[in-house]
Amino acid sequence: MKDEGEMMKKKCLFFDIDGTLVDEQTHQIPQSTIEALRAARRSGSVVFINTGRPYSHVSAMIKALDFDGYCCGCGTEILIQGKPLYRHQTPQPVCQQIKEKADACGIDLFGENTPTCYVSLGHVENGFVKSMEILRSEGFNNIVPWVDHQSEFVKFCIAYDQHSDLEAFKLFLNEMKFEFIDRFDGFAEIVPQACSKATAIDVVREKYNVDLHDCYVFGDSTNDLPMLKHVPHSVLMGNGTPSLKPIVEKVTARIDQDGIAKALKEYGLIG
C-alpha cells in the first residue's frame, strides 16, 4: 500500500503505440485501454505517447485520447500540449550520404520526418509494401519518393534481404553514430545515437520535475528496450517480444486481454 506522500507525487506514464495501445491485428484501441488512460489522467498522472513513429504518423485515433504530449521518432521529436519542445533533425547532407550507402548495399530506405516521409525503393521485393498499406489505411498520404539532395529525416527504417550487404551498412551506421534496432524479418529502425525512447523520458520528466521512480513505461517490442531498461517501473505487454521479459518489472496481459488496464490497476495508478 502506497503512503499518502507517495500517492501525491506526480506520475508520468509513457505508452508505445503499435502493439501496446493499438492492437496490430484489429488496428483498434481496446475499449478497456481507452477507459484506463482516461482514468489515469483524471487521477492526476501525466500521460505521454512514446513511439517510434514520427509525429506525422500519429493517428487521429490516438490524438483523440488527449495525451499530455508525444515523444515521437524514438526520442527525436517531443511535443507537450501540442507545442514542440525538442527536435533532433539529421542534416540533409548526412541523410543523402546514408541514402547513397543504402543504395550501394542493396537496401531500401524509409525516411521518417514531419510533415513528410520519403522512400527510396527498388532493391528489396515488397520491402515496405505492408507498412505503407497500413499507413495509408490510417489516412496518411504524406509518403513520397526520395528526392536527392532535398529529402531528410529524423530517423529512418530499412528493408533488406539476402542480397543486401547488411554488415557493411551496419558498420557505416556505427561510424555515422546511428543505432541499429533489429525488428526482424528483413526490417530495422535506425535512430541517431543521441536519441532514444529513454532520452525522451528524461526530457519530459525534467520539464515536469518528476523523479525517474515516478515514471512508468509500457511497451512490446525491441524499439522499446531503451525505455524498458531505463525506468524501474517497466511493463511488457503479454503479446510482446519474449526476449524482453527478463528486463522488465512486470509482464501484463495481452493487449486484447485488458493488459494496459490490468497493469495500471496493479500499480495503483487507477481505481
PDB file of C-alpha atoms in Angstrom, residues 36-43 261 263-271:
ATOM      1  CA  ALA A  36      -7.892   3.212 -18.318  1.00  0.00           C
ATOM      2  CA  LEU A  37      -5.984   6.059 -19.977  1.00  0.00           C
ATOM      3  CA  ARG A  38      -8.784   8.499 -19.190  1.00  0.00           C
ATOM      4  CA  ALA A  39      -8.888   7.310 -15.583  1.00  0.00           C
ATOM      5  CA  ALA A  40      -5.124   7.776 -15.259  1.00  0.00           C
ATOM      6  CA  ARG A  41      -5.361  11.379 -16.410  1.00  0.00           C
ATOM      7  CA  ARG A  42      -8.291  12.047 -14.075  1.00  0.00           C
ATOM      8  CA  SER A  43      -6.172  10.744 -11.203  1.00  0.00           C
ATOM      9  CA  ALA A 261      -5.952  -1.589 -17.629  1.00  0.00           C
ATOM     10  CA  ALA A 263      -1.200  -3.088 -15.166  1.00  0.00           C
ATOM     11  CA  LEU A 264      -2.430   0.392 -14.213  1.00  0.00           C
ATOM     12  CA  LYS A 265      -4.696  -1.109 -11.554  1.00  0.00           C
ATOM     13  CA  GLU A 266      -1.913  -3.316 -10.180  1.00  0.00           C
ATOM     14  CA  TYR A 267       0.310  -0.253  -9.787  1.00  0.00           C
ATOM     15  CA  GLY A 268      -2.494   1.643  -8.045  1.00  0.00           C
ATOM     16  CA  LEU A 269      -2.497   4.295 -10.772  1.00  0.00           C
ATOM     17  CA  ILE A 270      -6.228   3.862 -11.377  1.00  0.00           C
ATOM     18  CA  GLY A 271      -9.055   2.535  -9.222  1.00  0.00           C
TER      19      GLY A 271
END
